[in-house]
mmCIF file of C-alpha atoms in Angstrom:
data_model
loop_
_atom_site.group_PDB
_atom_site.id
_atom_site.type_symbol
_atom_site.label_atom_id
_atom_site.label_comp_id
_atom_site.label_asym_id
_atom_site.label_seq_id
_atom_site.Cartn_x
_atom_site.Cartn_y
_atom_site.Cartn_z
ATOM 1 C CA MET N 1442 -10.325 -3.489 -21.301
ATOM 2 C CA THR N 1443 -7.341 -1.855 -19.615
ATOM 3 C CA VAL N 1444 -7.595 1.788 -18.636
ATOM 4 C CA HIS N 1445 -4.981 3.888 -16.865
ATOM 5 C CA ILE N 1446 -5.103 6.908 -14.581
ATOM 6 C CA VAL N 1447 -3.175 10.123 -15.140
ATOM 7 C CA LYS N 1448 -2.383 12.335 -12.155
ATOM 8 C CA LEU N 1449 -0.393 15.492 -11.483
ATOM 9 C CA CYS N 1450 2.614 14.826 -9.271
ATOM 10 C CA VAL N 1451 2.398 17.979 -7.159
ATOM 11 C CA GLY N 1452 5.541 19.209 -5.396
ATOM 12 C CA VAL N 1453 7.891 17.080 -7.482
ATOM 13 C CA ASP N 1454 10.312 18.568 -10.017
ATOM 14 C CA ALA N 1455 11.840 15.375 -11.446
ATOM 15 C CA ILE N 1456 11.472 11.596 -11.517
ATOM 16 C CA GLU N 1457 14.343 11.413 -9.039
ATOM 17 C CA ASP N 1458 12.328 13.479 -6.536
ATOM 18 C CA LEU N 1459 9.367 11.104 -6.856
ATOM 19 C CA ALA N 1460 11.668 8.095 -6.387
ATOM 20 C CA HIS N 1461 13.195 9.653 -3.256
ATOM 21 C CA TRP N 1462 9.791 10.539 -1.810
ATOM 22 C CA GLN N 1463 8.505 7.013 -2.436
ATOM 23 C CA ARG N 1464 11.585 5.383 -0.866
ATOM 24 C CA GLU N 1465 10.818 7.419 2.254
ATOM 25 C CA ARG N 1466 7.140 6.360 2.126
ATOM 26 C CA LEU N 1467 8.210 2.705 1.897
ATOM 27 C CA ARG N 1468 10.534 3.156 4.872
ATOM 28 C CA MET N 1469 7.800 4.841 6.912
ATOM 29 C CA THR N 1470 5.108 2.245 6.130
ATOM 30 C CA LYS N 1471 7.521 -0.564 6.994
ATOM 31 C CA GLN N 1472 8.337 1.154 10.272
ATOM 32 C CA GLU N 1473 4.647 1.724 11.104
ATOM 33 C CA THR N 1474 3.139 -1.580 9.940
ATOM 34 C CA GLY N 1475 6.029 -3.990 9.450
ATOM 35 C CA THR N 1476 5.226 -4.239 5.731
ATOM 36 C CA PRO N 1477 6.434 -1.688 3.177
ATOM 37 C CA PHE N 1478 3.795 -0.551 0.679
ATOM 38 C CA LEU N 1479 3.107 2.408 -1.599
ATOM 39 C CA PHE N 1480 -0.208 4.093 -2.210
ATOM 40 C CA HIS N 1481 -1.748 7.229 -3.568
ATOM 41 C CA ARG N 1482 -4.716 8.538 -1.591
ATOM 42 C CA THR N 1483 -7.568 10.014 -3.582
ATOM 43 C CA ARG N 1484 -11.009 11.248 -2.606
ATOM 44 C CA MET N 1485 -12.844 9.686 -5.529
ATOM 45 C CA VAL N 1486 -13.040 5.933 -6.088
ATOM 46 C CA PRO N 1487 -12.565 4.966 -9.753
ATOM 47 C CA ARG N 1488 -15.868 3.741 -11.169
ATOM 48 C CA ARG N 1489 -13.945 1.690 -13.711
ATOM 49 C CA GLN N 1490 -12.039 -0.290 -11.056
ATOM 50 C CA ASP N 1491 -12.107 -3.555 -12.995
ATOM 51 C CA ASP N 1492 -10.584 -1.862 -16.048
ATOM 52 C CA VAL N 1493 -7.901 -0.128 -13.951
ATOM 53 C CA LEU N 1494 -7.000 -3.383 -12.200
ATOM 54 C CA ASP N 1495 -6.744 -5.140 -15.574
ATOM 55 C CA GLY N 1496 -3.105 -4.018 -16.016
ATOM 56 C CA GLY N 1497 -3.650 -0.289 -15.459
ATOM 57 C CA SER N 1498 -1.024 2.155 -14.242
ATOM 58 C CA ILE N 1499 -0.915 5.623 -12.804
ATOM 59 C CA TYR N 1500 0.890 7.976 -15.185
ATOM 60 C CA TRP N 1501 2.566 10.807 -13.279
ATOM 61 C CA VAL N 1502 2.597 14.317 -14.770
ATOM 62 C CA ILE N 1503 5.734 16.035 -13.520
ATOM 63 C CA ARG N 1504 6.107 19.735 -14.321
ATOM 64 C CA GLY N 1505 3.592 19.554 -17.176
ATOM 65 C CA VAL N 1506 4.952 16.365 -18.774
ATOM 66 C CA ILE N 1507 3.924 12.717 -18.345
ATOM 67 C CA GLN N 1508 7.298 11.161 -17.531
ATOM 68 C CA VAL N 1509 6.805 7.972 -15.540
ATOM 69 C CA ARG N 1510 4.227 5.362 -14.600
ATOM 70 C CA GLN N 1511 3.562 2.837 -11.861
ATOM 71 C CA ARG N 1512 1.349 -0.220 -12.055
ATOM 72 C CA ILE N 1513 -1.756 -0.084 -9.864
ATOM 73 C CA THR N 1514 -1.920 -3.350 -7.928
ATOM 74 C CA ALA N 1515 -5.100 -2.815 -5.892
ATOM 75 C CA ILE N 1516 -7.774 -0.269 -4.996
ATOM 76 C CA GLU N 1517 -8.864 -0.118 -1.362
ATOM 77 C CA ASP N 1518 -11.421 1.869 0.600
ATOM 78 C CA SER N 1519 -9.872 3.874 3.430
ATOM 79 C CA GLN N 1520 -10.354 6.859 5.716
ATOM 80 C CA LYS N 1521 -8.334 9.982 6.328
ATOM 81 C CA ASP N 1522 -7.309 10.877 9.881
ATOM 82 C CA ASP N 1523 -10.412 13.067 10.204
ATOM 83 C CA GLY N 1524 -12.736 10.171 9.292
ATOM 84 C CA THR N 1525 -13.416 11.316 5.713
ATOM 85 C CA LYS N 1526 -13.773 8.388 3.308
ATOM 86 C CA CYS N 1527 -11.150 8.048 0.609
ATOM 87 C CA CYS N 1528 -9.598 5.526 -1.737
ATOM 88 C CA LEU N 1529 -6.077 4.120 -1.811
ATOM 89 C CA LEU N 1530 -4.514 3.266 -5.152
ATOM 90 C CA MET N 1531 -1.936 0.647 -4.179
ATOM 91 C CA LEU N 1532 1.184 0.987 -6.324
ATOM 92 C CA ASP N 1533 3.974 -1.267 -7.508
ATOM 93 C CA PRO N 1534 7.227 0.353 -6.320
ATOM 94 C CA GLU N 1535 8.830 0.132 -9.795
ATOM 95 C CA LEU N 1536 8.904 3.475 -11.632
ATOM 96 C CA VAL N 1537 8.791 2.902 -15.394
ATOM 97 C CA THR N 1538 10.058 5.778 -17.509
ATOM 98 C CA VAL N 1539 7.779 6.593 -20.456
ATOM 99 C CA ARG N 1540 8.114 8.721 -23.565
ATOM 100 C CA PRO N 1541 7.744 12.312 -22.292
ATOM 101 C CA THR N 1542 4.315 13.636 -23.252
ATOM 102 C CA PRO N 1543 3.194 17.199 -22.462
ATOM 103 C CA ARG N 1544 -0.036 17.430 -20.473
ATOM 104 C CA ARG N 1545 -1.913 20.538 -19.369
ATOM 105 C CA ALA N 1546 -2.799 21.014 -15.722
ATOM 106 C CA PHE N 1547 -6.074 19.606 -14.399
ATOM 107 C CA GLN N 1548 -7.595 18.849 -11.021
ATOM 108 C CA GLY N 1549 -7.889 15.383 -9.540
ATOM 109 C CA TRP N 1550 -7.108 12.490 -11.842
ATOM 110 C CA ARG N 1551 -8.327 11.439 -15.270
ATOM 111 C CA TYR N 1552 -8.751 8.146 -17.082
ATOM 112 C CA LEU N 1553 -6.249 7.444 -19.834
ATOM 113 C CA ASP N 1554 -7.136 4.907 -22.518
ATOM 114 C CA ALA N 1555 -4.466 2.306 -23.174
ATOM 115 C CA ASP N 1556 -4.197 3.431 -26.817
ATOM 116 C CA ASP N 1557 -3.421 7.003 -25.703
ATOM 117 C CA ALA N 1558 -0.859 6.098 -23.026
ATOM 118 C CA PRO N 1559 2.764 7.090 -23.661
ATOM 119 C CA LYS N 1560 4.994 4.164 -24.590
ATOM 120 C CA ASP N 1561 7.555 2.840 -22.126
ATOM 121 C CA LEU N 1562 11.126 3.758 -22.944
ATOM 122 C CA ASP N 1563 13.249 0.673 -23.501
ATOM 123 C CA GLY N 1564 16.807 0.312 -22.198
ATOM 124 C CA ALA N 1565 18.422 1.842 -25.290
ATOM 125 C CA GLU N 1566 16.227 4.936 -25.153
ATOM 126 C CA THR N 1567 16.469 5.543 -21.420
ATOM 127 C CA ASP N 1568 20.272 5.723 -21.276
ATOM 128 C CA GLY N 1569 20.515 9.227 -22.723
ATOM 129 C CA TYR N 1570 17.214 10.342 -21.235
ATOM 130 C CA ALA N 1571 18.152 9.363 -17.694
ATOM 131 C CA ASP N 1572 21.454 11.260 -17.937
ATOM 132 C CA MET N 1573 19.797 14.518 -18.958
ATOM 133 C CA PRO N 1574 19.191 17.187 -16.343
ATOM 134 C CA PRO N 1575 15.481 17.341 -15.395
ATOM 135 C CA LYS N 1576 15.038 20.842 -16.839
ATOM 136 C CA MET N 1577 16.485 19.731 -20.195
ATOM 137 C CA ARG N 1578 14.119 16.721 -20.277
ATOM 138 C CA ARG N 1579 11.144 18.993 -19.564
ATOM 139 C CA ASP N 1580 12.170 21.580 -22.164
ATOM 140 C CA LEU N 1581 12.773 18.977 -24.886
ATOM 141 C CA ALA N 1582 9.462 17.263 -24.126
ATOM 142 C CA GLU N 1583 7.601 20.583 -24.299
ATOM 143 C CA LEU N 1584 9.175 21.162 -27.726
ATOM 144 C CA CYS N 1585 8.104 17.612 -28.736
ATOM 145 C CA LEU N 1586 11.732 16.658 -29.327
ATOM 146 C CA LEU N 1587 11.624 13.638 -27.007
#
């Protein structure tokens, strides 16, 4: 049974900022290892790994609104520079815009059932959405108008 993860995207004001940051991460990992890859480092390993890897995504909360998702391709054990154990959520580089859904702040990450996940925006819906300024997108989502 597929389950997703929802996570606050701290320090990012818009989807475009996340895309830029991840392009830089891809460039840096390619430079360091020869292979570009994206990951999100987290302290806690998901207990429901099999469900997450069964088509799960990470849904990014940007400025209080779930706006975009990325498919989780693998979950790997790792270590921080100081030797502390952690987990890497390996991510597909494609950012998929979803129907904006307000979400209150929380710490860490949370599971998100597939039935509760915001729907992807198809090509017809994303045209106007993508052209909106980030603040307008946020405001309209908070008013439940998107």
